[in-house]
Coordinates of N, CA and C and ligand atoms in Angstrom, one line a residue:
M1 N 0.8 -1.3 0.0 CA 0.2 0.0 0.1 C 0.9 1.4 0.0
S2 N 0.6 2.3 -0.8 CA 1.4 3.4 -0.9 C 1.0 4.3 0.3
K3 N 2.2 4.7 0.7 CA 2.0 5.7 1.7 C 2.2 7.3 1.3
V4 N 1.1 7.9 1.6 CA 0.9 9.4 1.1 C 0.8 10.5 2.3
L5 N 1.5 11.4 2.0 CA 1.7 12.6 3.1 C 0.9 13.6 2.3
I6 N -0.1 14.2 3.1 CA -0.6 15.5 2.7 C -0.5 16.5 3.6
V7 N 0.1 17.7 3.4 CA 0.6 18.8 4.4 C -0.3 20.1 3.8
Y8 N -0.9 20.6 4.7 CA -1.8 21.7 4.1 C -1.5 23.0 5.2
G9 N -1.5 24.2 4.6 CA -1.8 25.4 5.3 C -2.7 26.0 4.8
S10 N -3.8 26.6 6.0 CA -5.0 27.1 5.6 C -5.4 28.0 6.6
T11 N -5.7 29.1 6.3 CA -6.1 30.2 7.2 C -7.7 30.3 7.4
T12 N -8.5 30.1 6.4 CA -10.0 30.3 6.5 C -10.6 28.8 6.3
G13 N -9.6 27.8 5.9 CA -10.3 26.5 5.8 C -10.3 26.0 4.5
N14 N -10.3 26.8 3.4 CA -10.6 26.4 2.0 C -9.5 25.2 1.7
T15 N -8.2 25.5 1.9 CA -7.1 24.5 1.6 C -7.3 23.4 2.4
E16 N -7.9 23.4 3.7 CA -8.0 22.3 4.3 C -9.1 21.4 4.0
T17 N -10.2 22.1 3.4 CA -11.3 21.5 2.9 C -10.7 20.6 1.5
A18 N -9.9 21.2 0.8 CA -9.4 20.9 -0.6 C -8.6 19.4 -0.4
A19 N -7.8 19.8 0.8 CA -6.9 18.6 1.2 C -7.6 17.4 1.6
G20 N -8.8 17.6 2.3 CA -9.6 16.3 2.6 C -10.1 15.9 1.4
Y21 N -10.5 16.6 0.2 CA -11.3 15.9 -0.8 C -10.3 15.1 -1.6
V22 N -9.0 15.5 -1.6 CA -7.8 14.8 -2.5 C -7.6 13.4 -1.5
A23 N -7.6 13.5 -0.2 CA -7.5 12.5 0.8 C -8.4 11.5 0.4
D24 N -9.6 11.7 0.2 CA -10.7 10.9 0.1 C -10.5 9.9 -1.4
V25 N -10.2 11.0 -2.2 CA -9.9 10.3 -3.7 C -8.6 9.1 -3.7
L26 N -7.4 9.6 -3.0 CA -6.4 8.7 -2.8 C -6.7 7.5 -2.0
R27 N -7.5 7.7 -0.8 CA -7.8 6.4 0.0 C -8.6 5.5 -0.9
K28 N -9.6 6.3 -1.6 CA -10.5 5.2 -2.6 C -9.7 4.4 -3.2
H29 N -8.5 4.8 -3.9 CA -7.4 4.1 -4.5 C -6.6 3.3 -3.6
G30 N -6.8 3.3 -2.5 CA -6.1 2.3 -1.6 C -4.8 2.7 -0.9
A31 N -4.6 3.8 -1.2 CA -3.4 4.4 -0.5 C -3.7 4.6 0.9
D32 N -2.4 4.7 1.8 CA -2.4 5.1 3.3 C -2.1 6.5 3.5
V33 N -3.0 7.2 3.7 CA -3.0 8.9 3.6 C -2.9 9.3 5.0
A34 N -1.8 10.2 5.3 CA -1.7 10.8 6.5 C -2.1 12.4 6.1
L35 N -3.1 13.1 6.8 CA -3.4 14.4 6.5 C -3.0 15.3 7.6
K36 N -2.1 16.2 7.3 CA -1.4 17.1 8.5 C -1.4 18.4 8.1
N37 N -1.8 19.2 9.2 CA -1.7 20.6 9.2 C -0.2 21.1 9.3
A38 N 0.1 22.0 8.3 CA 1.5 22.5 8.4 C 1.8 22.9 9.7
A39 N 1.0 23.6 10.6 CA 1.4 24.0 11.9 C 1.9 23.0 12.7
D40 N 1.4 21.8 12.4 CA 1.8 20.5 13.3 C 3.2 20.0 12.9
V41 N 3.9 20.4 11.8 CA 4.9 19.5 11.3 C 6.2 20.2 11.3
E42 N 7.2 19.5 11.3 CA 8.5 20.2 11.2 C 9.2 20.0 9.7
A43 N 9.7 20.7 9.2 CA 10.5 20.7 7.8 C 11.5 19.4 7.8
E44 N 12.2 19.4 8.7 CA 13.3 18.4 8.7 C 12.9 17.1 8.6
G45 N 13.1 16.3 7.6 CA 12.9 14.7 7.3 C 11.4 14.9 7.0
L46 N 10.7 15.7 6.5 CA 9.4 15.8 6.3 C 8.8 14.6 5.3
A47 N 9.7 14.4 4.0 CA 9.3 13.6 3.0 C 9.8 12.3 3.2
R48 N 10.6 12.0 4.1 CA 11.2 10.7 4.4 C 10.2 9.5 4.7
G49 N 10.3 8.4 4.1 CA 9.3 7.4 4.4 C 8.1 7.4 3.6
W50 N 7.8 8.5 2.7 CA 6.4 8.6 2.0 C 6.8 8.2 0.4
D51 N 5.7 7.5 0.0 CA 5.8 7.4 -1.5 C 5.6 8.5 -2.4
L52 N 4.9 9.5 -1.8 CA 4.2 10.6 -2.4 C 3.8 11.7 -1.5
V53 N 4.1 12.9 -1.7 CA 4.2 14.0 -0.7 C 3.3 15.1 -1.4
L54 N 2.1 15.4 -0.9 CA 1.4 16.5 -1.5 C 1.6 17.8 -0.7
L55 N 2.0 19.0 -1.1 CA 2.0 20.3 -0.6 C 0.8 21.2 -0.7
G56 N 0.1 21.7 0.3 CA -1.0 22.3 -0.2 C -0.9 23.8 0.6
S57 N -0.9 25.1 -0.1 CA -0.7 26.2 0.5 C -1.7 27.2 -0.2
S58 N -2.6 28.0 0.6 CA -3.1 29.1 0.1 C -2.1 30.3 -0.1
T59 N -2.6 31.3 -0.9 CA -1.8 32.4 -1.1 C -2.2 33.7 -0.3
W60 N -1.5 34.3 0.4 CA -1.5 35.4 1.0 C -0.8 36.8 0.7
G61 N -1.0 37.5 -0.3 CA 0.1 38.4 -0.6 C -0.8 39.6 -1.5
D62 N 0.0 40.0 -2.2 CA -0.5 41.4 -3.1 C 0.7 41.4 -4.3
E63 N 1.3 42.4 -3.9 CA 2.7 42.5 -4.9 C 3.6 41.4 -4.6
D64 N 3.9 41.1 -3.4 CA 4.7 39.8 -3.1 C 3.8 38.6 -3.0
I65 N 4.5 37.7 -3.3 CA 3.7 36.3 -3.1 C 4.0 35.9 -1.9
E66 N 3.1 35.6 -1.0 CA 3.3 35.1 0.4 C 2.6 33.6 0.5
L67 N 3.3 32.7 1.1 CA 2.6 31.4 1.6 C 1.7 31.6 2.8
Q68 N 0.9 30.7 3.0 CA 0.0 30.9 4.2 C 0.9 30.7 5.4
D69 N 0.6 31.6 6.5 CA 1.3 31.5 7.4 C 2.0 30.4 8.1
D70 N 1.1 29.4 8.3 CA 1.6 28.0 8.9 C 2.7 27.4 7.9
F71 N 2.5 27.8 6.6 CA 3.4 27.0 5.9 C 4.6 27.7 5.7
V72 N 5.1 28.9 6.0 CA 6.1 29.7 5.9 C 7.5 28.9 6.3
H73 N 7.3 28.3 7.5 CA 8.4 27.6 8.1 C 8.8 26.5 7.2
L74 N 7.8 25.8 6.7 CA 8.1 24.5 5.8 C 8.8 24.9 4.6
Y75 N 8.3 26.1 3.8 CA 8.7 26.5 2.7 C 10.4 26.9 2.7
E76 N 10.4 27.8 4.0 CA 11.9 28.0 4.3 C 12.9 27.1 4.6
G77 N 12.2 25.8 5.2 CA 13.1 24.7 5.5 C 13.0 23.5 4.7
L78 N 12.5 23.6 3.5 CA 12.4 22.6 2.4 C 13.4 22.0 2.0
D79 N 14.5 22.6 2.1 CA 16.0 22.0 1.7 C 16.3 20.9 2.7
Q80 N 15.6 20.8 3.9 CA 15.7 20.0 4.9 C 14.8 18.9 4.8
A81 N 14.0 18.9 4.1 CA 12.6 17.9 4.0 C 13.1 16.6 3.2
G82 N 14.0 16.4 2.5 CA 14.4 15.0 1.9 C 13.6 15.0 0.7
L83 N 13.4 15.9 -0.2 CA 12.5 15.9 -1.1 C 13.2 15.3 -2.5
D84 N 14.5 15.1 -2.5 CA 15.2 14.6 -3.6 C 14.6 13.4 -4.2
G85 N 14.2 13.3 -5.2 CA 13.6 11.9 -5.9 C 12.3 11.5 -5.5
V86 N 11.6 12.3 -4.6 CA 10.5 11.9 -4.1 C 9.2 12.4 -4.9
K87 N 8.1 11.7 -5.2 CA 6.9 12.0 -6.0 C 6.3 13.0 -5.1
T88 N 5.9 14.1 -6.1 CA 5.4 15.2 -5.1 C 4.3 16.0 -6.1
A89 N 3.5 16.6 -5.5 CA 2.5 17.4 -6.2 C 1.9 18.6 -5.1
V90 N 1.6 19.7 -5.8 CA 1.0 20.9 -5.2 C -0.2 21.4 -5.5
F91 N -0.8 21.9 -4.4 CA -2.2 22.2 -4.7 C -2.6 23.8 -3.8
G92 N -3.3 24.4 -4.1 CA -3.8 25.5 -3.1 C -5.0 26.4 -3.5
C93 N -5.6 27.1 -2.6 CA -6.6 27.8 -2.8 C -6.0 29.4 -3.2
G94 N -6.9 30.1 -3.9 CA -6.6 31.6 -4.1 C -7.7 32.1 -4.8
D95 N -7.3 33.4 -5.4 CA -8.5 34.3 -6.0 C -7.9 34.8 -7.0
S96 N -8.5 34.6 -8.2 CA -7.9 35.2 -9.5 C -7.9 36.7 -9.6
G97 N -8.6 37.4 -8.6 CA -8.8 38.5 -8.6 C -7.5 39.4 -8.1
Y98 N -6.6 38.6 -7.7 CA -5.3 39.0 -7.1 C -4.3 39.0 -8.4
P99 N -3.3 39.8 -8.2 CA -2.2 39.9 -9.5 C -1.5 38.4 -9.6
H100 N -1.4 38.1 -8.8 CA -0.7 36.6 -8.7 C -1.4 35.6 -8.1
F101 N -2.2 35.1 -9.3 CA -3.0 33.7 -8.7 C -2.4 32.7 -8.1
C102 N -2.8 32.4 -6.7 CA -2.3 31.1 -6.5 C -0.6 31.1 -6.5
G103 N -0.2 32.1 -6.2 CA 1.4 32.2 -6.1 C 2.2 31.4 -5.5
A104 N 1.5 31.0 -4.3 CA 2.1 30.1 -3.2 C 2.4 28.5 -4.0
V105 N 1.4 28.3 -4.9 CA 1.6 26.9 -5.8 C 2.5 26.9 -6.6
D106 N 3.0 28.1 -7.3 CA 4.1 28.4 -8.3 C 5.3 28.1 -7.6
A107 N 5.3 29.0 -6.4 CA 6.7 29.1 -5.4 C 7.0 27.7 -4.9
L108 N 6.0 27.1 -4.5 CA 6.2 25.6 -3.8 C 6.8 24.7 -5.2
E109 N 6.1 24.7 -6.3 CA 6.5 23.9 -7.3 C 8.1 24.2 -7.7
E110 N 8.4 25.4 -8.0 CA 9.7 25.8 -8.5 C 10.6 25.6 -7.4
R111 N 10.4 25.5 -6.0 CA 11.2 25.2 -4.9 C 11.5 23.6 -4.8
A112 N 10.3 23.1 -4.8 CA 10.3 21.6 -4.9 C 11.1 20.9 -6.2
R113 N 10.8 21.7 -7.3 CA 11.7 21.0 -8.4 C 13.0 21.3 -8.2
D114 N 13.4 22.4 -7.6 CA 15.0 22.9 -7.5 C 15.6 21.9 -6.6
L115 N 14.7 21.4 -5.5 CA 15.3 20.5 -4.6 C 15.4 18.9 -5.2
G116 N 15.1 18.8 -6.2 CA 15.0 17.3 -6.9 C 13.7 16.7 -7.0
A117 N 12.6 17.2 -6.3 CA 11.3 16.5 -6.4 C 10.7 16.1 -7.6
V118 N 10.1 14.9 -7.9 CA 9.6 14.7 -9.1 C 8.2 15.0 -8.9
L119 N 7.9 16.1 -9.8 CA 6.6 16.7 -9.8 C 5.7 15.8 -10.7
V120 N 4.7 15.1 -10.1 CA 4.0 14.1 -10.8 C 2.7 14.6 -11.8
V121 N 2.4 15.6 -11.3 CA 1.3 16.3 -12.2 C 1.4 18.0 -12.0
D122 N 0.8 18.8 -12.8 CA 1.0 20.3 -12.8 C -0.1 20.5 -11.4
G123 N 0.5 21.7 -10.8 CA -0.2 22.0 -9.3 C -1.6 22.3 -9.7
L124 N -2.6 22.2 -8.9 CA -3.7 22.5 -8.7 C -4.0 24.0 -8.1
K125 N -4.5 24.9 -9.0 CA -4.8 26.3 -8.5 C -6.4 26.4 -8.4
I126 N -6.9 26.6 -7.2 CA -8.4 26.6 -6.8 C -8.8 28.0 -6.7
D127 N -9.6 28.4 -7.5 CA -10.2 29.8 -7.5 C -11.6 29.9 -6.7
G128 N -11.4 30.5 -5.5 CA -12.6 30.7 -4.7 C -13.1 29.6 -3.9
D129 N -14.2 29.1 -3.7 CA -14.5 28.2 -2.7 C -14.1 26.7 -3.4
P130 N -13.5 25.9 -2.5 CA -13.1 24.5 -3.0 C -14.3 23.8 -3.6
E131 N -14.3 23.2 -4.8 CA -15.5 22.6 -5.1 C -14.9 21.0 -5.3
R132 N -15.6 20.1 -4.7 CA -15.2 18.8 -4.6 C -14.8 18.0 -5.9
G133 N -15.9 18.4 -7.1 CA -15.5 17.7 -8.3 C -14.4 18.2 -9.0
E134 N -13.9 19.5 -8.9 CA -12.7 19.9 -9.6 C -11.6 19.3 -8.8
I135 N -11.7 19.3 -7.4 CA -10.4 18.7 -6.8 C -10.2 17.3 -7.0
A136 N -11.4 16.5 -7.1 CA -11.5 15.1 -7.1 C -10.8 14.9 -8.5
A137 N -11.2 15.5 -9.4 CA -10.7 15.3 -10.9 C -9.1 15.3 -10.8
W138 N -8.6 16.4 -10.4 CA -7.1 16.5 -10.2 C -6.5 15.5 -9.2
A139 N -7.3 15.0 -8.3 CA -6.7 13.9 -7.4 C -6.7 12.7 -8.1
E140 N -7.4 12.4 -9.1 CA -7.5 11.1 -9.8 C -6.3 11.1 -10.7
T141 N -5.8 12.2 -11.2 CA -4.5 12.4 -12.0 C -3.4 12.0 -11.1
V142 N -3.4 12.4 -9.8 CA -2.4 12.2 -8.7 C -2.2 10.4 -8.5
A143 N -3.7 10.1 -8.4 CA -3.8 8.8 -8.0 C -3.1 7.7 -8.9
V144 N -3.1 8.1 -10.1 CA -2.2 7.3 -11.2 C -0.9 6.9 -10.5
H145 N -0.4 7.9 -9.8 CA 1.3 7.7 -9.3 C 1.1 7.1 -7.9
V146 N 0.1 6.7 -7.3 CA 0.2 5.9 -5.9 C 0.4 4.6 -6.0
Ligands
LIG1 C1 -5.3 39.9 2.4 C2 -5.5 38.6 1.2 C3 -4.5 38.5 0.4 C4 -4.6 37.6 -0.6 N1 -3.8 37.6 -1.5 C5 -3.9 36.5 -2.5 C6 -3.1 36.5 -3.6 O1 -1.8 37.2 -3.7 N2 -3.1 35.5 -4.8 C7 -4.1 34.7 -4.6 O2 -4.4 33.8 -5.5 N3 -5.4 34.7 -3.6 C8 -5.1 35.8 -2.7 N4 -6.0 35.7 -1.6 C9 -7.1 34.8 -1.6 C10 -7.0 33.5 -0.6 O3 -5.8 32.9 -1.0 C11 -8.3 32.7 -0.6 O4 -9.4 33.5 0.3 C12 -8.1 31.4 -0.3 O5 -9.4 30.5 -0.5 C13 -7.6 31.3 1.3 O6 -7.5 29.9 1.5 P1 -7.4 29.2 3.0 O7 -8.7 29.4 3.8 O8 -6.9 27.8 2.7 O9 -6.2 30.0 3.7 C14 -5.8 36.8 -0.6 C15 -6.9 37.1 0.4 C16 -6.7 38.1 1.2 C17 -7.7 38.2 2.5

């Protein structure tokens, strides 16, 4: 059974909800899924022991791209996470009314790629309230890799 870690950072609960929808799909495909709040985990060794790691953060910025508060320490310490060679995917909620829609997704993908992570699908950028159908469809493309 594939072991999947989903770590989310969420201020108003949107990305947390999205993470739950993703977990539902991956569990349906038989994965052993751990769902964790970014506030409760450390960057060091984060990715070790998992077959697939999903990173989810909403975006809080305007001119500057800002990760969700609880995710900042993970982003900054991501080089300690052991992502090299690990299958990874990124998702997050945002609002297309802002200049850089879901900038946190772009920033996390870029950093993960630089650290040698294997990005198995393009990141999911969720505009507005998370909708189960859209998120489940993306999670099905991730499930191919579990
Ligand atoms: C002050 C503020 C700044 C924001 N900045 C951005 C932004 O730069 N880009 C973006 O896509 N969304 C931005 N958003 C929208 C949030 O990312 C969006 O509301 C998201 O659903 C919050 O998800 P969460 O509940 O998981 O934290 C901003 C919202 C607020 C209130």
